[in-house]
Coordinates of C-alpha atoms in Angstrom, one line a residue:
M14 CA -119.5 -28.7 -68.2
S15 CA -119.8 -28.3 -72.0
A16 CA -118.0 -31.1 -73.1
G17 CA -115.7 -28.2 -75.1
Q18 CA -114.9 -26.5 -72.0
R19 CA -113.9 -29.9 -70.6
L20 CA -112.3 -30.5 -73.9
L21 CA -110.7 -27.4 -73.3
S22 CA -109.2 -27.8 -69.5
F23 CA -108.6 -30.6 -70.7
F24 CA -105.4 -29.9 -73.4
L25 CA -105.2 -26.4 -71.0
F26 CA -103.8 -29.4 -68.4
Q27 CA -101.4 -31.5 -70.9
L28 CA -100.6 -27.8 -71.7
I29 CA -99.1 -26.6 -67.7
L30 CA -97.7 -30.4 -68.1
V31 CA -95.9 -29.7 -71.0
L32 CA -94.0 -26.1 -69.4
L33 CA -93.8 -28.0 -65.7
V34 CA -91.3 -30.4 -67.3
L35 CA -89.8 -28.1 -70.5
D36 CA -89.3 -25.9 -66.6
H37 CA -87.9 -28.9 -65.0
T38 CA -85.4 -30.4 -67.7
N39 CA -83.8 -26.6 -68.6
V40 CA -83.1 -26.9 -64.3
Q41 CA -81.6 -30.2 -64.3
G42 CA -79.9 -30.2 -67.6
L43 CA -76.7 -29.2 -68.8
K44 CA -76.5 -26.2 -70.8
L45 CA -73.8 -24.4 -73.1
G46 CA -72.6 -20.6 -71.3
Y47 CA -74.3 -21.8 -67.9
Y48 CA -72.3 -19.9 -65.4
H49 CA -73.4 -16.2 -67.7
K50 CA -74.6 -14.8 -65.6
T51 CA -73.2 -16.4 -62.1
C52 CA -69.1 -16.2 -63.4
P53 CA -69.4 -14.8 -66.7
N54 CA -65.8 -14.8 -66.1
A55 CA -65.5 -18.8 -65.7
E56 CA -65.0 -20.5 -69.2
S57 CA -61.8 -18.0 -70.2
I58 CA -59.7 -18.0 -66.6
I59 CA -60.1 -21.6 -67.0
W60 CA -58.4 -22.1 -70.6
K61 CA -55.9 -19.6 -69.6
E62 CA -54.6 -21.6 -66.4
T63 CA -55.1 -24.8 -69.2
Y64 CA -53.3 -23.1 -71.3
K65 CA -50.4 -21.6 -68.7
V66 CA -50.2 -25.5 -68.0
I67 CA -49.7 -26.9 -71.1
S68 CA -47.5 -24.4 -73.1
R69 CA -45.1 -25.9 -70.8
A70 CA -45.6 -29.6 -70.0
P71 CA -48.3 -30.8 -74.0
T72 CA -47.8 -33.9 -71.9
L73 CA -50.0 -33.4 -68.7
A74 CA -53.2 -33.1 -71.4
A75 CA -52.9 -36.8 -71.9
P76 CA -53.4 -37.0 -68.5
L77 CA -55.5 -34.2 -67.7
L78 CA -57.8 -36.2 -70.3
R79 CA -57.8 -39.1 -68.9
L80 CA -59.0 -37.4 -65.0
H81 CA -62.3 -36.5 -67.3
F82 CA -62.9 -40.0 -68.9
H83 CA -62.2 -41.8 -64.9
D84 CA -64.9 -39.8 -63.6
C85 CA -67.2 -40.3 -65.3
F86 CA -67.5 -44.0 -65.5
V87 CA -67.1 -44.6 -61.9
R88 CA -70.5 -42.3 -60.7
G89 CA -70.7 -40.4 -63.4
C90 CA -69.6 -37.4 -64.3
D91 CA -69.7 -35.9 -60.5
G92 CA -65.8 -34.9 -59.8
S93 CA -65.6 -38.0 -56.8
V94 CA -62.4 -38.9 -58.6
L95 CA -61.0 -35.8 -57.5
L96 CA -62.7 -36.4 -53.7
N97 CA -59.4 -37.8 -50.4
S98 CA -59.8 -41.6 -49.0
T99 CA -61.2 -40.2 -45.3
K100 CA -60.7 -42.5 -42.0
T101 CA -63.4 -44.3 -42.6
N102 CA -64.0 -44.9 -46.8
Q103 CA -61.7 -45.3 -49.0
A104 CA -62.0 -43.1 -52.2
E105 CA -61.8 -43.8 -56.5
K106 CA -59.0 -42.1 -56.3
D107 CA -56.6 -44.9 -54.4
A108 CA -58.6 -48.2 -56.7
V109 CA -55.8 -49.7 -58.3
P110 CA -56.3 -48.5 -62.1
N111 CA -56.5 -44.3 -60.6
L112 CA -53.2 -44.6 -58.5
S113 CA -51.3 -43.8 -61.4
L114 CA -53.5 -40.5 -62.6
R115 CA -52.3 -37.4 -62.6
G116 CA -53.3 -33.7 -62.8
Y117 CA -55.0 -33.5 -59.7
N118 CA -52.6 -30.6 -59.0
V119 CA -53.6 -28.9 -62.1
I120 CA -57.5 -29.3 -61.4
D121 CA -57.3 -27.6 -57.2
A122 CA -54.8 -24.8 -59.3
I123 CA -57.8 -23.9 -61.8
K124 CA -59.9 -24.5 -59.1
S125 CA -58.7 -21.9 -56.5
A126 CA -58.4 -19.8 -59.3
V127 CA -62.1 -19.3 -59.9
E128 CA -63.0 -19.7 -56.9
E129 CA -61.5 -16.2 -56.9
A130 CA -63.7 -14.3 -58.9
C131 CA -66.5 -16.9 -58.0
P132 CA -66.5 -17.7 -55.0
G133 CA -68.8 -21.8 -54.7
V134 CA -70.7 -21.4 -58.2
V135 CA -68.5 -23.2 -60.3
S136 CA -68.0 -27.2 -59.7
C137 CA -65.2 -28.8 -59.8
A138 CA -66.6 -31.8 -62.3
D139 CA -67.1 -28.8 -65.2
I140 CA -63.7 -27.5 -64.5
V141 CA -63.2 -31.2 -64.8
A142 CA -65.0 -31.8 -68.3
L143 CA -63.3 -27.6 -69.1
V144 CA -59.8 -28.7 -68.5
A145 CA -59.8 -31.7 -70.8
R146 CA -62.0 -30.2 -74.1
D147 CA -58.9 -26.6 -74.0
A148 CA -55.8 -29.2 -73.0
V149 CA -56.9 -31.4 -75.8
S150 CA -57.6 -28.8 -78.2
M151 CA -54.1 -27.0 -76.9
I152 CA -52.2 -29.9 -78.9
H153 CA -54.0 -29.6 -82.3
G154 CA -56.9 -32.0 -80.8
P155 CA -60.3 -30.8 -81.7
H156 CA -62.7 -28.3 -79.4
W157 CA -65.9 -29.2 -78.6
E158 CA -68.4 -26.7 -77.2
V159 CA -68.7 -28.0 -73.3
P160 CA -72.4 -28.1 -71.7
L161 CA -72.5 -27.1 -68.0
G162 CA -74.5 -27.5 -64.9
R163 CA -72.5 -30.9 -63.2
R164 CA -72.8 -30.9 -59.3
D165 CA -70.3 -32.4 -57.4
G166 CA -71.6 -35.7 -55.9
R167 CA -70.3 -36.2 -51.8
V168 CA -69.8 -39.7 -52.9
S169 CA -66.3 -42.1 -53.6
L170 CA -66.1 -45.2 -53.2
L171 CA -63.4 -47.8 -54.8
N172 CA -64.7 -51.2 -55.3
E173 CA -66.8 -49.3 -57.7
V174 CA -64.2 -48.3 -59.6
I175 CA -63.3 -51.7 -60.9
A176 CA -66.4 -52.5 -61.9
E177 CA -66.9 -49.6 -63.3
L178 CA -64.2 -48.5 -65.1
P179 CA -63.2 -50.4 -68.3
G180 CA -59.4 -51.5 -68.5
P181 CA -56.9 -52.4 -70.2
F182 CA -57.0 -55.7 -70.1
N183 CA -61.1 -55.4 -71.5
N184 CA -62.3 -57.8 -74.1
F185 CA -65.4 -56.2 -76.3
T186 CA -67.8 -57.4 -74.8
T187 CA -67.1 -56.2 -71.5
L188 CA -66.3 -52.4 -72.9
K189 CA -69.4 -52.9 -74.7
R190 CA -71.6 -53.1 -71.1
L191 CA -69.6 -51.0 -69.8
F192 CA -69.5 -48.2 -72.4
A193 CA -73.4 -48.7 -72.8
A194 CA -74.0 -48.2 -68.6
K195 CA -73.4 -44.9 -69.2
G196 CA -75.6 -44.3 -72.3
L197 CA -72.8 -44.5 -74.5
N198 CA -72.4 -47.2 -78.4
V199 CA -70.3 -48.3 -80.3
K200 CA -69.5 -46.3 -82.6
D201 CA -68.8 -43.6 -78.9
L202 CA -66.3 -46.6 -77.5
A203 CA -64.6 -46.8 -81.1
V204 CA -63.8 -42.8 -80.9
L205 CA -63.0 -42.2 -77.3
S206 CA -60.5 -45.0 -77.6
G207 CA -59.1 -42.6 -80.1
G208 CA -58.1 -40.8 -77.0
H209 CA -54.9 -43.4 -76.9
T210 CA -53.6 -41.2 -79.3
I211 CA -51.5 -39.1 -76.4
G212 CA -50.4 -40.1 -73.4
T213 CA -48.5 -43.3 -72.3
S214 CA -48.9 -46.5 -70.0
H215 CA -46.3 -48.2 -67.2
C216 CA -45.4 -51.7 -69.0
I217 CA -47.4 -53.5 -66.7
G218 CA -50.3 -52.8 -68.7
V219 CA -49.0 -54.4 -71.8
S220 CA -46.6 -57.1 -69.7
N221 CA -48.7 -60.1 -69.7
R222 CA -49.3 -60.1 -73.6
L223 CA -45.8 -59.9 -73.9
Y224 CA -44.6 -62.8 -71.2
N225 CA -47.8 -64.7 -69.9
F226 CA -50.9 -64.1 -72.2
T227 CA -52.3 -67.4 -70.8
G228 CA -50.6 -68.3 -68.6
K229 CA -48.3 -71.0 -70.0
G230 CA -45.1 -67.9 -70.9
D231 CA -47.1 -66.6 -74.8
T232 CA -47.5 -64.1 -75.9
D233 CA -50.6 -62.5 -77.5
P234 CA -50.8 -63.7 -81.1
S235 CA -53.2 -60.4 -82.1
L236 CA -50.4 -58.7 -81.5
D237 CA -47.8 -57.8 -84.2
P238 CA -44.8 -60.3 -83.5
N239 CA -42.4 -57.3 -85.2
Y240 CA -44.3 -54.7 -82.2
I241 CA -44.3 -57.6 -79.2
A242 CA -40.1 -57.3 -80.3
K243 CA -39.7 -53.9 -79.8
L244 CA -42.0 -53.4 -76.5
K245 CA -39.4 -56.3 -75.3
Q246 CA -36.5 -54.2 -75.7
K247 CA -38.1 -51.3 -73.1
C248 CA -40.1 -53.5 -71.0
K249 CA -38.7 -56.8 -69.7
P250 CA -40.7 -59.1 -67.0
G251 CA -41.9 -57.3 -63.8
D252 CA -41.3 -54.3 -64.9
T253 CA -44.4 -51.4 -62.7
T254 CA -41.8 -48.5 -63.5
T255 CA -40.7 -47.8 -67.7
L256 CA -43.8 -46.3 -69.4
V257 CA -44.1 -46.7 -73.2
E258 CA -46.0 -44.3 -75.3
M259 CA -49.3 -45.3 -76.3
D260 CA -49.7 -43.9 -79.8
P261 CA -45.2 -44.3 -81.1
G262 CA -43.6 -41.0 -82.9
S263 CA -46.1 -38.9 -81.9
F264 CA -47.5 -39.4 -78.4
K265 CA -48.0 -35.4 -78.0
T266 CA -49.9 -34.7 -80.4
F267 CA -53.8 -35.5 -80.6
D268 CA -54.7 -37.5 -83.9
E269 CA -55.6 -40.1 -86.3
D270 CA -52.6 -42.2 -85.9
Y271 CA -53.9 -44.2 -82.6
Y272 CA -55.8 -45.8 -85.6
T273 CA -53.5 -46.6 -88.4
L274 CA -51.9 -48.8 -86.0
V275 CA -54.1 -50.4 -84.5
T276 CA -55.0 -51.7 -88.4
K277 CA -50.9 -52.6 -87.7
R278 CA -51.7 -55.3 -84.9
R279 CA -50.2 -52.8 -83.2
G280 CA -52.9 -51.3 -80.5
L281 CA -51.0 -51.3 -77.2
F282 CA -54.0 -53.2 -75.0
V283 CA -56.1 -55.7 -75.0
S284 CA -58.9 -53.2 -75.4
D285 CA -57.2 -51.1 -78.4
A286 CA -56.7 -55.1 -80.1
A287 CA -60.3 -56.0 -78.6
L288 CA -61.7 -52.8 -81.9
L289 CA -61.1 -55.6 -84.3
D290 CA -63.3 -58.2 -83.1
D291 CA -66.4 -56.2 -83.6
P292 CA -67.9 -55.4 -87.8
E293 CA -69.1 -51.6 -86.8
T294 CA -65.7 -50.6 -84.1
K295 CA -63.3 -52.2 -86.6
A296 CA -65.1 -50.4 -89.7
Y297 CA -64.5 -47.0 -88.6
V298 CA -61.0 -48.7 -87.2
F299 CA -59.9 -49.1 -91.1
L300 CA -62.5 -45.4 -91.7
Q301 CA -59.6 -43.1 -89.7
A302 CA -57.0 -45.0 -90.5
T303 CA -57.8 -45.6 -94.2
T304 CA -59.2 -40.6 -94.8
H305 CA -56.9 -39.4 -92.5
G306 CA -59.0 -39.6 -89.4
S307 CA -62.1 -37.3 -92.3
T308 CA -64.2 -37.5 -89.5
F309 CA -62.3 -38.3 -85.8
G310 CA -62.6 -34.2 -84.7
K311 CA -66.3 -33.9 -85.0
D312 CA -66.7 -37.7 -83.9
F313 CA -64.4 -37.4 -80.9
G314 CA -66.0 -33.7 -80.1
E315 CA -69.3 -35.0 -80.2
S316 CA -69.0 -38.3 -77.8
M317 CA -66.8 -36.7 -75.4
V318 CA -70.3 -34.0 -74.9
K319 CA -71.7 -37.4 -75.0
M320 CA -69.7 -39.5 -72.5
G321 CA -69.8 -35.8 -69.6
K322 CA -73.9 -36.1 -69.5
A323 CA -73.7 -39.4 -68.1
R324 CA -75.3 -39.8 -64.8
V325 CA -74.8 -35.8 -63.9
L326 CA -75.9 -34.3 -60.9
T327 CA -78.0 -31.0 -61.5
G328 CA -79.9 -28.4 -59.9
K329 CA -80.0 -28.9 -56.4
Q330 CA -78.0 -32.1 -56.1
G331 CA -75.3 -32.0 -54.8
E332 CA -72.8 -29.5 -54.0
I333 CA -70.2 -27.0 -55.0
R334 CA -67.5 -28.3 -53.4
K335 CA -64.9 -25.2 -51.7
H336 CA -62.5 -27.7 -52.6
C337 CA -61.9 -30.5 -54.9
A338 CA -60.3 -33.3 -52.8
F339 CA -63.4 -32.5 -49.7
V340 CA -67.0 -32.6 -49.4
N341 CA -68.8 -29.0 -48.2

């Protein structure tokens, strides 16, 4: 074989490798319009069913968004947070941070509607991602395109939740590490924290900041004293049932007010206050607070897409569950 022929063979071999990689990426990756041929009405069915819920109970938007967060941060966006515990396994949903999650019944109802149209095609993980987007957009939040093709996981372990899920008591160093583990940077941390513009928390999420911050019966010095006084009126010591708004005054509307609160040291959680401990996240907080959220909607959509790609199962991995709470 001549040198020219060897060179041509080498380039042909490289071209085949590139084509194989591209084909593998196309099969294994997420993409827009994934169900266009296999279930063309999937996204419209999910939107309509979500609208039925949010139009009657707009406060459910926050729990449905939270469900997507909690799913993606543990094992990746694979629907594992939806699985029930069994006699031999304690699942994620029974971990303490997940005991206050709501919206499982909404996902189940939407899954049933999708299954009726296209049995065994659309994953629970994709439904959770789409419902989070649709619910946010229905309460004046941004709308973003959701790449689809996630498969449902078969594993859900309670003990992984504490290790992987960011929590309200985390400092900046811990938050940065947990976000980085899912391919998210500190800007994503600042952006996705803005999800706290909607929803409520039980008093237990803030009680240590009010009554026993360092174990000496003191308050958190990073929390505005006037806000502490207001919170103490609602949350008495040991109160585990009362709900407080995370964004007082506009907790039902997706807007940039959260960032204004953080600049005033009125973020409800330690994790909210932590955004002021890093130059980059602090700058982002003040940018949104002083420009009426000029880039928040766009940024939120972009960070949600990034989060939605965390450790996904695609191709022939996992399964398409018939019922979201049970493996097939």
